[in-house]
PDB file of C-alpha atoms in Angstrom:
ATOM      1  CA  ALA A   1       2.686 -11.401  16.733  1.00  0.00           C
ATOM      2  CA  GLN A   2       0.945  -7.658  16.140  1.00  0.00           C
ATOM      3  CA  LYS A   3       1.821  -4.953  19.246  1.00  0.00           C
ATOM      4  CA  ILE A   4      -0.787  -2.543  17.817  1.00  0.00           C
ATOM      5  CA  THR A   5      -4.163  -3.596  16.931  1.00  0.00           C
ATOM      6  CA  GLN A   6      -7.191  -1.548  15.810  1.00  0.00           C
ATOM      7  CA  THR A   7      -9.816  -3.090  15.006  1.00  0.00           C
ATOM      8  CA  GLN A   8     -12.347  -0.420  13.727  1.00  0.00           C
ATOM      9  CA  PRO A   9     -10.910   0.020   9.707  1.00  0.00           C
ATOM     10  CA  GLY A  10     -13.362   3.078   9.685  1.00  0.00           C
ATOM     11  CA  MET A  11     -15.748   4.966  11.634  1.00  0.00           C
ATOM     12  CA  PHE A  12     -18.234   7.559  11.334  1.00  0.00           C
ATOM     13  CA  VAL A  13     -19.789  10.002  13.598  1.00  0.00           C
ATOM     14  CA  GLN A  14     -21.877  12.623  13.391  1.00  0.00           C
ATOM     15  CA  GLU A  15     -21.056  16.475  13.773  1.00  0.00           C
ATOM     16  CA  LYS A  16     -20.913  17.565  17.579  1.00  0.00           C
ATOM     17  CA  GLU A  17     -20.786  14.118  19.219  1.00  0.00           C
ATOM     18  CA  ALA A  18     -18.175  11.910  20.959  1.00  0.00           C
ATOM     19  CA  VAL A  19     -16.368   9.103  19.111  1.00  0.00           C
ATOM     20  CA  THR A  20     -14.035   6.212  20.807  1.00  0.00           C
ATOM     21  CA  LEU A  21     -11.530   4.646  18.309  1.00  0.00           C
ATOM     22  CA  ASP A  22      -9.876   1.421  20.287  1.00  0.00           C
ATOM     23  CA  CYS A  23      -6.409   0.417  20.519  1.00  0.00           C
ATOM     24  CA  THR A  24      -5.008  -3.036  21.593  1.00  0.00           C
ATOM     25  CA  TYR A  25      -1.309  -3.434  22.198  1.00  0.00           C
ATOM     26  CA  ASP A  26       1.037  -6.265  23.453  1.00  0.00           C
ATOM     27  CA  THR A  27       4.218  -5.715  24.844  1.00  0.00           C
ATOM     28  CA  SER A  28       6.354  -7.411  27.828  1.00  0.00           C
ATOM     29  CA  ASP A  29       7.833  -4.765  28.866  1.00  0.00           C
ATOM     30  CA  GLN A  30       6.940  -2.318  32.099  1.00  0.00           C
ATOM     31  CA  SER A  31       7.985   0.803  30.668  1.00  0.00           C
ATOM     32  CA  TYR A  32       6.290   1.799  27.533  1.00  0.00           C
ATOM     33  CA  GLY A  33       4.378   5.066  25.542  1.00  0.00           C
ATOM     34  CA  LEU A  34       1.357   4.941  23.498  1.00  0.00           C
ATOM     35  CA  PHE A  35       0.956   7.911  21.306  1.00  0.00           C
ATOM     36  CA  TRP A  36      -1.883   8.389  18.662  1.00  0.00           C
ATOM     37  CA  TYR A  37      -1.557  10.403  15.578  1.00  0.00           C
ATOM     38  CA  LYS A  38      -3.895  12.114  13.059  1.00  0.00           C
ATOM     39  CA  GLN A  39      -2.993  11.652   9.462  1.00  0.00           C
ATOM     40  CA  PRO A  40      -5.078  14.136   7.030  1.00  0.00           C
ATOM     41  CA  SER A  41      -5.284  13.557   3.014  1.00  0.00           C
ATOM     42  CA  SER A  42      -2.128  15.639   3.102  1.00  0.00           C
ATOM     43  CA  GLY A  43      -0.922  12.923   4.591  1.00  0.00           C
ATOM     44  CA  GLU A  44       1.059  14.929   7.192  1.00  0.00           C
ATOM     45  CA  MET A  45       1.446  12.777  10.620  1.00  0.00           C
ATOM     46  CA  ILE A  46       0.046  15.034  13.295  1.00  0.00           C
ATOM     47  CA  PHE A  47       0.813  14.056  16.822  1.00  0.00           C
ATOM     48  CA  LEU A  48      -2.460  13.968  19.195  1.00  0.00           C
ATOM     49  CA  ILE A  49      -1.665  12.433  22.694  1.00  0.00           C
ATOM     50  CA  TYR A  50       1.141  10.651  24.994  1.00  0.00           C
ATOM     51  CA  GLN A  51       0.147   8.100  27.300  1.00  0.00           C
ATOM     52  CA  GLY A  52       3.068   6.821  29.481  1.00  0.00           C
ATOM     53  CA  SER A  53       2.577   3.583  31.266  1.00  0.00           C
ATOM     54  CA  TYR A  54       3.417   4.921  34.480  1.00  0.00           C
ATOM     55  CA  ASP A  55       1.098   7.757  34.180  1.00  0.00           C
ATOM     56  CA  GLU A  56      -1.363   6.988  36.765  1.00  0.00           C
ATOM     57  CA  GLN A  57      -4.114   9.444  35.180  1.00  0.00           C
ATOM     58  CA  ASN A  58      -5.489   9.358  31.532  1.00  0.00           C
ATOM     59  CA  ALA A  59      -3.877  11.718  29.319  1.00  0.00           C
ATOM     60  CA  THR A  60      -5.947  14.477  27.907  1.00  0.00           C
ATOM     61  CA  GLU A  61      -5.387  17.261  25.045  1.00  0.00           C
ATOM     62  CA  GLY A  62      -7.937  19.537  24.195  1.00  0.00           C
ATOM     63  CA  ARG A  63     -10.859  17.240  22.686  1.00  0.00           C
ATOM     64  CA  TYR A  64      -8.665  14.493  23.122  1.00  0.00           C
ATOM     65  CA  SER A  65      -8.747  12.073  25.569  1.00  0.00           C
ATOM     66  CA  LEU A  66      -7.041   8.782  26.073  1.00  0.00           C
ATOM     67  CA  ASN A  67      -8.926   5.929  28.082  1.00  0.00           C
ATOM     68  CA  PHE A  68      -5.727   3.729  29.024  1.00  0.00           C
ATOM     69  CA  GLN A  69      -6.671   1.089  30.702  1.00  0.00           C
ATOM     70  CA  LYS A  70      -3.339  -0.784  31.477  1.00  0.00           C
ATOM     71  CA  ALA A  71      -4.925  -4.379  32.803  1.00  0.00           C
ATOM     72  CA  ARG A  72      -6.857  -5.071  29.168  1.00  0.00           C
ATOM     73  CA  LYS A  73      -4.081  -3.441  27.606  1.00  0.00           C
ATOM     74  CA  SER A  74      -5.848  -1.271  25.610  1.00  0.00           C
ATOM     75  CA  ALA A  75      -5.435   3.100  25.142  1.00  0.00           C
ATOM     76  CA  ASN A  76      -8.898   4.555  23.251  1.00  0.00           C
ATOM     77  CA  LEU A  77      -9.088   7.251  21.361  1.00  0.00           C
ATOM     78  CA  VAL A  78     -12.171   9.423  22.696  1.00  0.00           C
ATOM     79  CA  ILE A  79     -12.664  12.447  20.694  1.00  0.00           C
ATOM     80  CA  SER A  80     -15.377  14.924  22.085  1.00  0.00           C
ATOM     81  CA  ALA A  81     -17.422  17.290  20.005  1.00  0.00           C
ATOM     82  CA  SER A  82     -16.532  16.008  16.864  1.00  0.00           C
ATOM     83  CA  GLN A  83     -15.926  18.729  14.280  1.00  0.00           C
ATOM     84  CA  LEU A  84     -15.415  17.950  10.064  1.00  0.00           C
ATOM     85  CA  GLY A  85     -12.069  18.984  10.089  1.00  0.00           C
ATOM     86  CA  ASP A  86     -11.720  15.570  12.538  1.00  0.00           C
ATOM     87  CA  SER A  87     -11.746  13.554   9.133  1.00  0.00           C
ATOM     88  CA  ALA A  88      -8.832  11.663   8.662  1.00  0.00           C
ATOM     89  CA  MET A  89      -6.760   8.449   9.370  1.00  0.00           C
ATOM     90  CA  TYR A  90      -6.332   8.164  13.438  1.00  0.00           C
ATOM     91  CA  PHE A  91      -2.909   5.799  14.002  1.00  0.00           C
ATOM     92  CA  CYS A  92      -2.344   4.453  17.363  1.00  0.00           C
ATOM     93  CA  ALA A  93       1.606   3.598  17.937  1.00  0.00           C
ATOM     94  CA  MET A  94       3.624   2.503  20.441  1.00  0.00           C
ATOM     95  CA  ARG A  95       7.260   2.285  21.948  1.00  0.00           C
ATOM     96  CA  ASP A  96       9.218   0.100  24.047  1.00  0.00           C
ATOM     97  CA  LYS A  97      12.415  -0.988  25.172  1.00  0.00           C
ATOM     98  CA  LEU A  98      12.023  -3.978  22.075  1.00  0.00           C
ATOM     99  CA  SER A  99      11.308  -1.001  19.695  1.00  0.00           C
ATOM    100  CA  GLY A 100      15.076  -0.378  19.408  1.00  0.00           C
ATOM    101  CA  SER A 101      15.299   3.248  19.822  1.00  0.00           C
ATOM    102  CA  ALA A 102      13.192   5.910  21.326  1.00  0.00           C
ATOM    103  CA  ARG A 103      11.878   6.636  17.857  1.00  0.00           C
ATOM    104  CA  GLN A 104      11.267   3.554  16.056  1.00  0.00           C
ATOM    105  CA  LEU A 105       7.163   3.562  16.706  1.00  0.00           C
ATOM    106  CA  THR A 106       4.829   0.774  16.088  1.00  0.00           C
ATOM    107  CA  PHE A 107       2.021   1.504  14.365  1.00  0.00           C
ATOM    108  CA  GLY A 108      -1.291  -0.115  14.332  1.00  0.00           C
ATOM    109  CA  SER A 109      -3.493  -0.352  10.978  1.00  0.00           C
ATOM    110  CA  GLY A 110      -5.502   2.550  11.483  1.00  0.00           C
ATOM    111  CA  THR A 111      -8.901   3.951  11.926  1.00  0.00           C
ATOM    112  CA  GLN A 112     -10.669   5.945   9.106  1.00  0.00           C
ATOM    113  CA  LEU A 113     -13.214   8.831  10.689  1.00  0.00           C
ATOM    114  CA  THR A 114     -15.291  10.424   8.973  1.00  0.00           C
ATOM    115  CA  VAL A 115     -17.200  13.138  10.934  1.00  0.00           C
ATOM    116  CA  LEU A 116     -20.960  13.537   8.762  1.00  0.00           C
ATOM    117  CA  PRO A 117     -22.653  16.774   8.834  1.00  0.00           C
TER     118      PRO A 117
ATOM    119  CA  LYS B   1       8.805  27.922  13.920  1.00  0.00           C
ATOM    120  CA  ALA B   2       9.053  26.530  10.471  1.00  0.00           C
ATOM    121  CA  GLY B   3       7.863  21.971  10.544  1.00  0.00           C
ATOM    122  CA  VAL B   4       9.904  19.279   8.976  1.00  0.00           C
ATOM    123  CA  THR B   5      10.165  20.200   5.183  1.00  0.00           C
ATOM    124  CA  GLN B   6      10.574  16.511   2.413  1.00  0.00           C
ATOM    125  CA  THR B   7      11.821  16.905  -0.122  1.00  0.00           C
ATOM    126  CA  PRO B   8      10.161  16.560  -3.604  1.00  0.00           C
ATOM    127  CA  ARG B   9       6.600  15.976  -2.263  1.00  0.00           C
ATOM    128  CA  TYR B  10       5.904  13.446  -5.692  1.00  0.00           C
ATOM    129  CA  LEU B  11       7.770  11.719  -7.981  1.00  0.00           C
ATOM    130  CA  ILE B  12       7.661   8.979 -10.532  1.00  0.00           C
ATOM    131  CA  LYS B  13      10.606   6.521 -11.373  1.00  0.00           C
ATOM    132  CA  THR B  14      10.841   3.542 -13.042  1.00  0.00           C
ATOM    133  CA  ARG B  15      11.867  -0.213 -11.893  1.00  0.00           C
ATOM    134  CA  GLY B  16      16.256  -0.280 -11.560  1.00  0.00           C
ATOM    135  CA  GLN B  17      16.368   3.522 -10.922  1.00  0.00           C
ATOM    136  CA  GLN B  18      17.356   5.048  -7.681  1.00  0.00           C
ATOM    137  CA  VAL B  19      16.085   7.672  -5.754  1.00  0.00           C
ATOM    138  CA  THR B  20      16.815  10.603  -2.911  1.00  0.00           C
ATOM    139  CA  LEU B  21      14.521  11.817  -0.700  1.00  0.00           C
ATOM    140  CA  SER B  22      15.575  15.034   1.447  1.00  0.00           C
ATOM    141  CA  CYS B  23      14.602  15.467   4.532  1.00  0.00           C
ATOM    142  CA  SER B  24      14.911  18.994   6.751  1.00  0.00           C
ATOM    143  CA  PRO B  25      13.594  19.056  10.629  1.00  0.00           C
ATOM    144  CA  ILE B  26      12.706  21.610  12.519  1.00  0.00           C
ATOM    145  CA  SER B  27      15.083  23.901  13.607  1.00  0.00           C
ATOM    146  CA  GLY B  28      17.293  22.887  16.737  1.00  0.00           C
ATOM    147  CA  HIS B  29      15.992  18.559  16.187  1.00  0.00           C
ATOM    148  CA  ARG B  30      19.069  16.495  15.772  1.00  0.00           C
ATOM    149  CA  SER B  31      17.095  13.601  15.127  1.00  0.00           C
ATOM    150  CA  VAL B  32      15.619  11.986  12.322  1.00  0.00           C
ATOM    151  CA  SER B  33      13.895   8.993  11.459  1.00  0.00           C
ATOM    152  CA  TRP B  34      12.516   7.691   8.401  1.00  0.00           C
ATOM    153  CA  TYR B  35       9.345   5.488   7.985  1.00  0.00           C
ATOM    154  CA  GLN B  36       7.593   3.635   4.790  1.00  0.00           C
ATOM    155  CA  GLN B  37       4.040   3.739   4.126  1.00  0.00           C
ATOM    156  CA  THR B  38       2.025   1.375   2.323  1.00  0.00           C
ATOM    157  CA  PRO B  39      -1.336   0.296   2.254  1.00  0.00           C
ATOM    158  CA  GLY B  40      -0.077  -3.410   2.463  1.00  0.00           C
ATOM    159  CA  GLN B  41       2.410  -3.111   4.934  1.00  0.00           C
ATOM    160  CA  GLY B  42       1.087   0.194   6.639  1.00  0.00           C
ATOM    161  CA  LEU B  43       3.637   2.280   8.698  1.00  0.00           C
ATOM    162  CA  GLN B  44       6.763   1.090   8.977  1.00  0.00           C
ATOM    163  CA  PHE B  45      10.207   2.345  10.553  1.00  0.00           C
ATOM    164  CA  LEU B  46      12.832   2.672   8.398  1.00  0.00           C
ATOM    165  CA  PHE B  47      15.441   3.669   9.965  1.00  0.00           C
ATOM    166  CA  GLU B  48      17.378   6.811  12.211  1.00  0.00           C
ATOM    167  CA  TYR B  49      20.019   9.166  12.667  1.00  0.00           C
ATOM    168  CA  PHE B  50      21.796  10.636  15.396  1.00  0.00           C
ATOM    169  CA  SER B  51      24.425  13.110  15.198  1.00  0.00           C
ATOM    170  CA  GLU B  52      25.479  12.133  11.472  1.00  0.00           C
ATOM    171  CA  THR B  53      25.239   8.668  12.459  1.00  0.00           C
ATOM    172  CA  GLN B  54      22.783   5.322  11.890  1.00  0.00           C
ATOM    173  CA  ARG B  55      21.576   4.472  15.506  1.00  0.00           C
ATOM    174  CA  ASN B  56      18.500   2.336  14.298  1.00  0.00           C
ATOM    175  CA  LYS B  57      17.750   0.336  11.028  1.00  0.00           C
ATOM    176  CA  GLY B  58      14.089  -1.113  10.735  1.00  0.00           C
ATOM    177  CA  ASN B  59      14.042  -4.544   8.574  1.00  0.00           C
ATOM    178  CA  PHE B  60      14.536  -3.810   5.179  1.00  0.00           C
ATOM    179  CA  PRO B  61      17.068  -4.441   2.327  1.00  0.00           C
ATOM    180  CA  GLY B  62      20.246  -2.808   2.111  1.00  0.00           C
ATOM    181  CA  ARG B  63      18.706  -1.111  -0.666  1.00  0.00           C
ATOM    182  CA  PHE B  64      17.478   1.037   1.102  1.00  0.00           C
ATOM    183  CA  SER B  65      20.321   3.589   3.014  1.00  0.00           C
ATOM    184  CA  GLY B  66      20.231   7.095   4.174  1.00  0.00           C
ATOM    185  CA  ARG B  67      22.393   9.603   5.382  1.00  0.00           C
ATOM    186  CA  GLN B  68      22.389  12.840   8.123  1.00  0.00           C
ATOM    187  CA  PHE B  69      24.747  16.058   7.612  1.00  0.00           C
ATOM    188  CA  SER B  70      26.190  18.141  10.103  1.00  0.00           C
ATOM    189  CA  ASN B  71      23.616  20.659   9.921  1.00  0.00           C
ATOM    190  CA  SER B  72      20.964  17.305  11.257  1.00  0.00           C
ATOM    191  CA  ARG B  73      19.207  17.418   7.311  1.00  0.00           C
ATOM    192  CA  SER B  74      18.759  13.979   6.109  1.00  0.00           C
ATOM    193  CA  GLU B  75      18.942  11.819   2.739  1.00  0.00           C
ATOM    194  CA  MET B  76      17.696   8.405   2.371  1.00  0.00           C
ATOM    195  CA  ASN B  77      18.086   6.765  -0.927  1.00  0.00           C
ATOM    196  CA  VAL B  78      16.555   3.403  -2.318  1.00  0.00           C
ATOM    197  CA  SER B  79      18.856   2.271  -5.163  1.00  0.00           C
ATOM    198  CA  THR B  80      17.181  -0.822  -8.198  1.00  0.00           C
ATOM    199  CA  LEU B  81      13.693   0.352  -7.537  1.00  0.00           C
ATOM    200  CA  GLU B  82      10.918  -2.094  -7.376  1.00  0.00           C
ATOM    201  CA  LEU B  83       7.021  -1.624  -7.969  1.00  0.00           C
ATOM    202  CA  GLY B  84       7.250  -2.880  -4.088  1.00  0.00           C
ATOM    203  CA  ASP B  85       8.904   0.521  -3.469  1.00  0.00           C
ATOM    204  CA  SER B  86       6.054   2.704  -4.125  1.00  0.00           C
ATOM    205  CA  ALA B  87       4.673   4.533  -0.789  1.00  0.00           C
ATOM    206  CA  LEU B  88       4.552   7.253   1.445  1.00  0.00           C
ATOM    207  CA  TYR B  89       7.945   8.357   2.367  1.00  0.00           C
ATOM    208  CA  LEU B  90       7.875  10.028   5.813  1.00  0.00           C
ATOM    209  CA  CYS B  91      10.607  11.822   7.794  1.00  0.00           C
ATOM    210  CA  ALA B  92      10.044  12.673  11.145  1.00  0.00           C
ATOM    211  CA  SER B  93      12.905  15.124  13.446  1.00  0.00           C
ATOM    212  CA  SER B  94      13.169  15.089  17.365  1.00  0.00           C
ATOM    213  CA  PRO B  95      14.593  17.213  19.917  1.00  0.00           C
ATOM    214  CA  MET B  96      15.795  13.820  21.530  1.00  0.00           C
ATOM    215  CA  GLY B  97      19.226  12.958  22.019  1.00  0.00           C
ATOM    216  CA  VAL B  98      20.289   9.722  21.927  1.00  0.00           C
ATOM    217  CA  ALA B  99      19.703   9.278  26.021  1.00  0.00           C
ATOM    218  CA  GLY B 100      16.607  10.207  25.110  1.00  0.00           C
ATOM    219  CA  GLY B 101      13.917   8.449  27.314  1.00  0.00           C
ATOM    220  CA  LEU B 102      11.617   6.156  26.160  1.00  0.00           C
ATOM    221  CA  ASN B 103       8.684   8.048  27.662  1.00  0.00           C
ATOM    222  CA  THR B 104       9.058  11.274  26.673  1.00  0.00           C
ATOM    223  CA  GLY B 105       8.431  13.074  23.472  1.00  0.00           C
ATOM    224  CA  GLU B 106       7.080  12.699  20.330  1.00  0.00           C
ATOM    225  CA  LEU B 107       8.006  13.035  17.015  1.00  0.00           C
ATOM    226  CA  PHE B 108       7.277  15.530  14.623  1.00  0.00           C
ATOM    227  CA  PHE B 109       6.712  14.349  10.865  1.00  0.00           C
ATOM    228  CA  GLY B 110       6.100  16.235   7.580  1.00  0.00           C
ATOM    229  CA  GLU B 111       4.194  15.656   4.803  1.00  0.00           C
ATOM    230  CA  GLY B 112       5.757  13.014   3.285  1.00  0.00           C
ATOM    231  CA  SER B 113       7.039  11.944  -0.250  1.00  0.00           C
ATOM    232  CA  ARG B 114       5.068  10.145  -2.476  1.00  0.00           C
ATOM    233  CA  LEU B 115       6.708   7.690  -4.448  1.00  0.00           C
ATOM    234  CA  THR B 116       5.081   6.076  -7.818  1.00  0.00           C
ATOM    235  CA  VAL B 117       7.429   3.498  -9.567  1.00  0.00           C
ATOM    236  CA  LEU B 118       6.091   2.170 -13.144  1.00  0.00           C
TER     237      LEU B 118
END
């Protein structure tokens, strides 16, 4: 069974507007971590934000926030005030005890975000 | 602080050849992991090294191998290349030790080595 699902292959957003990228996950563990990475055309994966399963508050990092709904097993990324430089592929990822190690992430298929001027 | 450095950035090989990719982690990071990214399969975990030992391996054939040196630099090797090995190979380093918890820290990725097999 797929562990990370990103249902939006592509998204468009107007510059300066907010956008939400969806991510649902599946795990039987109580302890797990959720990540969002950004991949521009250069190929490098850039860490954006992290949410631990026991964190009571939604994670925030600057313009990025994670809308964590544990019961629904969703971890949506919200980007506020979109900028042209936000155009990239965005990946949701998870690691849990079944991952094998703390460095083994399971990635979703990604969402290609395009910010329009 | 220098980031993760991967070499070469681009390379073209033919079927049956072998290839070696190199990864220099961030200074002080002792864990290196490798991922393969293809349009069809997405991002998949290859293996992880810590203290010169392979700690974990993904579901890839034995043609894929790697090693880590005492300075934490890592190499991965793919032998008898197949067309399906064409991919972006990403290396990630982490400061976490073997005992690093699940809910701590992120991976720091390089820009990858883009391999094309003809």
